[in-house]
mmCIF file of C-alpha atoms in Angstrom:
data_model
loop_
_atom_site.group_PDB
_atom_site.id
_atom_site.type_symbol
_atom_site.label_atom_id
_atom_site.label_comp_id
_atom_site.label_asym_id
_atom_site.label_seq_id
_atom_site.Cartn_x
_atom_site.Cartn_y
_atom_site.Cartn_z
ATOM 1 C CA MET A 26 -15.295 -19.503 -26.537
ATOM 2 C CA GLU A 27 -12.217 -21.279 -25.374
ATOM 3 C CA PRO A 28 -11.172 -20.109 -21.850
ATOM 4 C CA VAL A 29 -8.570 -17.350 -21.903
ATOM 5 C CA THR A 30 -6.264 -15.761 -19.371
ATOM 6 C CA LEU A 31 -5.699 -12.039 -19.247
ATOM 7 C CA THR A 32 -3.022 -10.081 -17.465
ATOM 8 C CA THR A 33 -2.528 -6.506 -16.314
ATOM 9 C CA GLY A 34 0.349 -4.853 -14.535
ATOM 10 C CA ARG A 35 -0.708 -6.302 -11.184
ATOM 11 C CA LEU A 36 -3.363 -8.934 -11.914
ATOM 12 C CA LEU A 37 -4.067 -12.270 -13.469
ATOM 13 C CA LEU A 38 -7.584 -12.858 -14.753
ATOM 14 C CA ARG A 39 -8.500 -16.440 -15.521
ATOM 15 C CA PRO A 40 -11.647 -18.557 -15.621
ATOM 16 C CA PHE A 41 -12.712 -19.948 -12.323
ATOM 17 C CA ALA A 42 -11.212 -23.313 -11.390
ATOM 18 C CA PRO A 43 -11.802 -25.750 -8.553
ATOM 19 C CA ALA A 44 -8.841 -24.282 -6.677
ATOM 20 C CA ASP A 45 -10.793 -21.025 -6.316
ATOM 21 C CA THR A 46 -13.622 -22.612 -4.318
ATOM 22 C CA ASP A 47 -12.441 -21.951 -0.773
ATOM 23 C CA GLU A 48 -11.357 -18.350 -1.394
ATOM 24 C CA THR A 49 -14.649 -17.617 -3.238
ATOM 25 C CA PHE A 50 -16.589 -18.990 -0.275
ATOM 26 C CA ALA A 51 -14.536 -16.863 2.160
ATOM 27 C CA ALA A 52 -14.907 -13.664 0.077
ATOM 28 C CA CYS A 53 -18.665 -14.104 -0.267
ATOM 29 C CA GLN A 54 -19.145 -14.168 3.511
ATOM 30 C CA ASP A 55 -18.816 -10.389 3.333
ATOM 31 C CA PRO A 56 -22.195 -8.760 4.108
ATOM 32 C CA ASP A 57 -21.709 -6.128 1.417
ATOM 33 C CA ILE A 58 -21.174 -8.692 -1.317
ATOM 34 C CA GLN A 59 -24.298 -10.532 -0.188
ATOM 35 C CA ARG A 60 -26.277 -7.301 0.043
ATOM 36 C CA TRP A 61 -25.385 -5.721 -3.274
ATOM 37 C CA THR A 62 -24.838 -8.656 -5.612
ATOM 38 C CA THR A 63 -26.978 -11.616 -6.574
ATOM 39 C CA VAL A 64 -24.923 -14.247 -4.765
ATOM 40 C CA PRO A 65 -26.994 -16.322 -2.357
ATOM 41 C CA SER A 66 -27.417 -15.132 1.223
ATOM 42 C CA PRO A 67 -26.496 -16.841 3.416
ATOM 43 C CA TYR A 68 -23.591 -18.147 1.250
ATOM 44 C CA ALA A 69 -22.664 -21.781 1.948
ATOM 45 C CA PRO A 70 -19.634 -23.774 0.851
ATOM 46 C CA GLU A 71 -21.888 -25.642 -1.565
ATOM 47 C CA ASP A 72 -22.784 -22.357 -3.273
ATOM 48 C CA ALA A 73 -19.141 -21.641 -4.006
ATOM 49 C CA ALA A 74 -18.565 -25.217 -5.214
ATOM 50 C CA VAL A 75 -21.544 -25.184 -7.544
ATOM 51 C CA TYR A 76 -20.605 -21.839 -9.082
ATOM 52 C CA VAL A 77 -16.878 -22.463 -9.464
ATOM 53 C CA GLN A 78 -17.065 -26.079 -10.579
ATOM 54 C CA ARG A 79 -20.328 -26.227 -12.560
ATOM 55 C CA ILE A 80 -22.021 -22.911 -13.321
ATOM 56 C CA ALA A 81 -18.961 -20.887 -14.403
ATOM 57 C CA PRO A 82 -17.451 -23.534 -16.690
ATOM 58 C CA GLY A 83 -20.843 -24.279 -18.191
ATOM 59 C CA ALA A 84 -21.434 -20.617 -18.986
ATOM 60 C CA TRP A 85 -18.078 -20.452 -20.755
ATOM 61 C CA ARG A 86 -19.065 -23.487 -22.874
ATOM 62 C CA ASP A 87 -22.460 -21.915 -23.702
ATOM 63 C CA GLY A 88 -21.100 -18.478 -24.387
ATOM 64 C CA THR A 89 -23.592 -16.902 -21.979
ATOM 65 C CA GLU A 90 -21.155 -15.604 -19.343
ATOM 66 C CA TYR A 91 -17.374 -15.233 -19.119
ATOM 67 C CA GLY A 92 -16.484 -15.230 -15.441
ATOM 68 C CA PHE A 93 -12.991 -14.533 -14.239
ATOM 69 C CA ALA A 94 -11.259 -15.060 -10.923
ATOM 70 C CA VAL A 95 -9.024 -12.014 -10.442
ATOM 71 C CA ARG A 96 -5.785 -12.760 -8.615
ATOM 72 C CA LEU A 97 -2.678 -10.830 -7.794
ATOM 73 C CA ARG A 98 0.297 -11.532 -10.076
ATOM 74 C CA THR A 99 3.319 -12.891 -8.303
ATOM 75 C CA GLU A 100 6.760 -14.112 -9.403
ATOM 76 C CA ASP A 101 5.491 -17.675 -8.957
ATOM 77 C CA GLY A 102 2.215 -17.082 -10.842
ATOM 78 C CA ALA A 103 -1.033 -16.302 -9.090
ATOM 79 C CA GLY A 104 -1.441 -14.826 -5.599
ATOM 80 C CA ALA A 105 -4.555 -14.072 -3.558
ATOM 81 C CA LEU A 106 -8.039 -13.852 -5.017
ATOM 82 C CA VAL A 107 -8.919 -10.140 -4.912
ATOM 83 C CA SER A 108 -12.082 -9.959 -6.949
ATOM 84 C CA ALA A 109 -14.353 -11.579 -9.492
ATOM 85 C CA ALA A 110 -15.580 -10.024 -12.724
ATOM 86 C CA SER A 111 -17.760 -11.334 -15.523
ATOM 87 C CA LEU A 112 -19.246 -10.458 -18.863
ATOM 88 C CA HIS A 113 -22.824 -11.644 -19.100
ATOM 89 C CA HIS A 114 -26.335 -11.173 -20.579
ATOM 90 C CA PRO A 115 -25.200 -10.866 -24.196
ATOM 91 C CA GLN A 116 -27.722 -9.203 -26.492
ATOM 92 C CA GLY A 117 -26.258 -9.177 -29.947
ATOM 93 C CA ASP A 118 -23.065 -7.191 -29.649
ATOM 94 C CA HIS A 119 -24.028 -5.640 -26.316
ATOM 95 C CA TRP A 120 -22.773 -7.171 -23.018
ATOM 96 C CA GLN A 121 -23.147 -6.427 -19.334
ATOM 97 C CA ILE A 122 -20.348 -6.448 -16.819
ATOM 98 C CA GLY A 123 -20.510 -7.283 -13.116
ATOM 99 C CA TYR A 124 -17.981 -7.624 -10.349
ATOM 100 C CA TRP A 125 -17.255 -7.818 -6.630
ATOM 101 C CA THR A 126 -14.159 -7.138 -4.570
ATOM 102 C CA ALA A 127 -12.995 -9.099 -1.536
ATOM 103 C CA ALA A 128 -13.309 -6.831 1.496
ATOM 104 C CA GLU A 129 -9.633 -6.952 2.453
ATOM 105 C CA HIS A 130 -8.530 -5.851 -1.034
ATOM 106 C CA ARG A 131 -10.777 -2.831 -1.522
ATOM 107 C CA GLY A 132 -9.412 0.649 -2.095
ATOM 108 C CA ARG A 133 -6.389 -0.373 -4.153
ATOM 109 C CA GLY A 134 -7.892 -0.072 -7.618
ATOM 110 C CA TYR A 135 -7.705 -3.782 -8.388
ATOM 111 C CA THR A 136 -11.233 -4.176 -9.620
ATOM 112 C CA ALA A 137 -11.095 -1.090 -11.828
ATOM 113 C CA GLU A 138 -7.912 -2.530 -13.353
ATOM 114 C CA ALA A 139 -9.625 -5.853 -13.983
ATOM 115 C CA VAL A 140 -12.764 -4.230 -15.417
ATOM 116 C CA LEU A 141 -10.712 -2.136 -17.831
ATOM 117 C CA ALA A 142 -8.877 -5.261 -19.013
ATOM 118 C CA LEU A 143 -12.190 -7.070 -19.536
ATOM 119 C CA ALA A 144 -13.664 -4.098 -21.375
ATOM 120 C CA ARG A 145 -10.758 -3.964 -23.793
ATOM 121 C CA TRP A 146 -10.988 -7.717 -24.366
ATOM 122 C CA SER A 147 -14.713 -7.526 -24.999
ATOM 123 C CA PHE A 148 -14.261 -4.786 -27.609
ATOM 124 C CA ARG A 149 -11.355 -6.445 -29.344
ATOM 125 C CA GLU A 150 -12.267 -10.106 -29.152
ATOM 126 C CA LEU A 151 -16.054 -10.326 -28.703
ATOM 127 C CA GLY A 152 -17.024 -7.559 -31.087
ATOM 128 C CA CYS A 153 -18.825 -5.804 -28.267
ATOM 129 C CA THR A 154 -20.069 -2.316 -29.287
ATOM 130 C CA ARG A 155 -21.660 -1.331 -25.940
ATOM 131 C CA LEU A 156 -20.617 -2.559 -22.535
ATOM 132 C CA GLU A 157 -23.265 -1.910 -19.919
ATOM 133 C CA TRP A 158 -22.873 -1.584 -16.160
ATOM 134 C CA ARG A 159 -25.802 -1.929 -13.796
ATOM 135 C CA ALA A 160 -25.860 -1.678 -10.028
ATOM 136 C CA GLU A 161 -28.583 -1.180 -7.468
ATOM 137 C CA VAL A 162 -29.138 2.396 -6.504
ATOM 138 C CA GLY A 163 -26.997 3.032 -3.429
ATOM 139 C CA ASN A 164 -24.132 0.695 -4.399
ATOM 140 C CA THR A 165 -21.624 3.506 -4.377
ATOM 141 C CA GLY A 166 -18.623 1.177 -4.411
ATOM 142 C CA SER A 167 -19.661 -0.376 -7.713
ATOM 143 C CA ARG A 168 -20.400 3.036 -9.150
ATOM 144 C CA ALA A 169 -17.016 4.380 -8.143
ATOM 145 C CA VAL A 170 -15.305 1.531 -10.027
ATOM 146 C CA ALA A 171 -17.431 2.069 -13.109
ATOM 147 C CA GLU A 172 -16.754 5.794 -13.170
ATOM 148 C CA ARG A 173 -13.025 5.284 -12.597
ATOM 149 C CA VAL A 174 -12.906 3.003 -15.634
ATOM 150 C CA GLY A 175 -14.751 5.600 -17.749
ATOM 151 C CA PHE A 176 -18.340 4.432 -17.863
ATOM 152 C CA THR A 177 -20.926 7.148 -18.504
ATOM 153 C CA VAL A 178 -23.713 6.897 -15.971
ATOM 154 C CA GLU A 179 -26.856 7.317 -17.983
ATOM 155 C CA GLY A 180 -29.567 7.291 -15.369
ATOM 156 C CA THR A 181 -31.808 5.166 -13.190
ATOM 157 C CA LEU A 182 -34.004 2.271 -14.343
ATOM 158 C CA ARG A 183 -36.990 1.406 -12.254
ATOM 159 C CA ALA A 184 -37.341 -2.205 -11.069
ATOM 160 C CA ALA A 185 -34.694 -3.284 -13.563
ATOM 161 C CA LEU A 186 -32.565 -5.373 -11.227
ATOM 162 C CA LEU A 187 -33.902 -8.572 -9.664
ATOM 163 C CA ASN A 188 -31.953 -9.500 -6.502
ATOM 164 C CA LYS A 189 -33.095 -12.315 -4.229
ATOM 165 C CA GLY A 190 -36.682 -12.093 -5.449
ATOM 166 C CA VAL A 191 -36.998 -8.308 -5.132
ATOM 167 C CA ALA A 192 -37.143 -5.938 -8.121
ATOM 168 C CA ARG A 193 -34.896 -2.979 -7.391
ATOM 169 C CA ASP A 194 -34.108 0.310 -9.047
ATOM 170 C CA CYS A 195 -30.650 0.383 -10.574
ATOM 171 C CA TRP A 196 -28.151 2.800 -12.046
ATOM 172 C CA VAL A 197 -27.121 2.071 -15.626
ATOM 173 C CA GLY A 198 -24.010 3.179 -17.455
ATOM 174 C CA SER A 199 -22.191 2.388 -20.637
ATOM 175 C CA LEU A 200 -18.698 2.153 -22.049
ATOM 176 C CA LEU A 201 -18.148 2.294 -25.798
ATOM 177 C CA PRO A 202 -15.029 1.289 -27.739
ATOM 178 C CA HIS A 203 -14.213 4.817 -28.692
ATOM 179 C CA ASP A 204 -14.209 5.795 -24.985
ATOM 180 C CA LEU A 205 -11.009 3.713 -24.794
ATOM 181 C CA GLY A 206 -9.661 4.828 -28.183
ATOM 182 C CA LEU A 207 -10.629 1.536 -29.842
ATOM 183 C CA PRO A 208 -12.436 0.992 -33.141
ATOM 184 C CA SER A 209 -16.024 -0.169 -33.206
ATOM 185 C CA ARG A 210 -17.839 -2.497 -35.609
ATOM 186 C CA HIS A 211 -20.449 0.224 -36.182
ATOM 187 C CA VAL A 212 -20.334 3.938 -36.851
ATOM 188 C CA TYR A 213 -21.701 5.800 -33.855
ATOM 189 C CA LEU A 214 -23.800 8.873 -34.517
ATOM 190 C CA PRO A 215 -24.659 10.473 -31.138
ATOM 191 C CA ALA A 216 -27.903 12.419 -30.905
ATOM 192 C CA ARG A 217 -27.572 16.190 -30.999
ATOM 193 C CA SER A 218 -29.064 18.121 -28.135
ATOM 194 C CA ALA A 219 -32.560 19.228 -29.125
ATOM 195 C CA PRO A 220 -33.109 23.035 -29.097
ATOM 196 C CA ASP A 221 -35.517 24.392 -26.531
ATOM 197 C CA VAL A 222 -39.014 24.530 -27.963
ATOM 198 C CA THR A 223 -41.497 27.073 -26.770
ATOM 199 C CA PRO A 224 -45.069 25.819 -26.902
ATOM 200 C CA ALA A 225 -47.399 27.817 -29.083
ATOM 201 C CA ALA A 226 -49.862 30.029 -27.163
#
């Protein structure tokens, strides 16, 4: 996949570049980002440099993760880094989405706006038929973003999220193309609710 840039009314989403290193390091000093995401803790300048300059570009080349630095749109181009969002863990035409928001930019709907843009791109350009969101149980900020975008929270998976060497329970949700009024590569036939069955005496 050749790197692409996406835009929304307020945001510019583009692949990470070396110029993002310092702001990524600063954002990831936030205790909540270190607690709820898989970024290293403590988070050193070298961690930001390795991710921005080596891991993120390599994942784009390999097609294993599409990470975007999310910046405010300005008249001159790109403003402050407000969040990061990525599509990762592809399994056929299913992808997962993950994100964090810089502490000083929370509460303005920026990450939901970015996630919605990435979801639409994944359905239209990647042939994604199911976009999955996972977050450790208790990460109410991540869940609020997912629900605002339109994800259906499907339940809790035990020990399904590995974070810093610890297996943790996580919430799981999904977004399908038709949830956004988009066509899908496959016909979707949802299961009908099973009628109540009374056991025989």
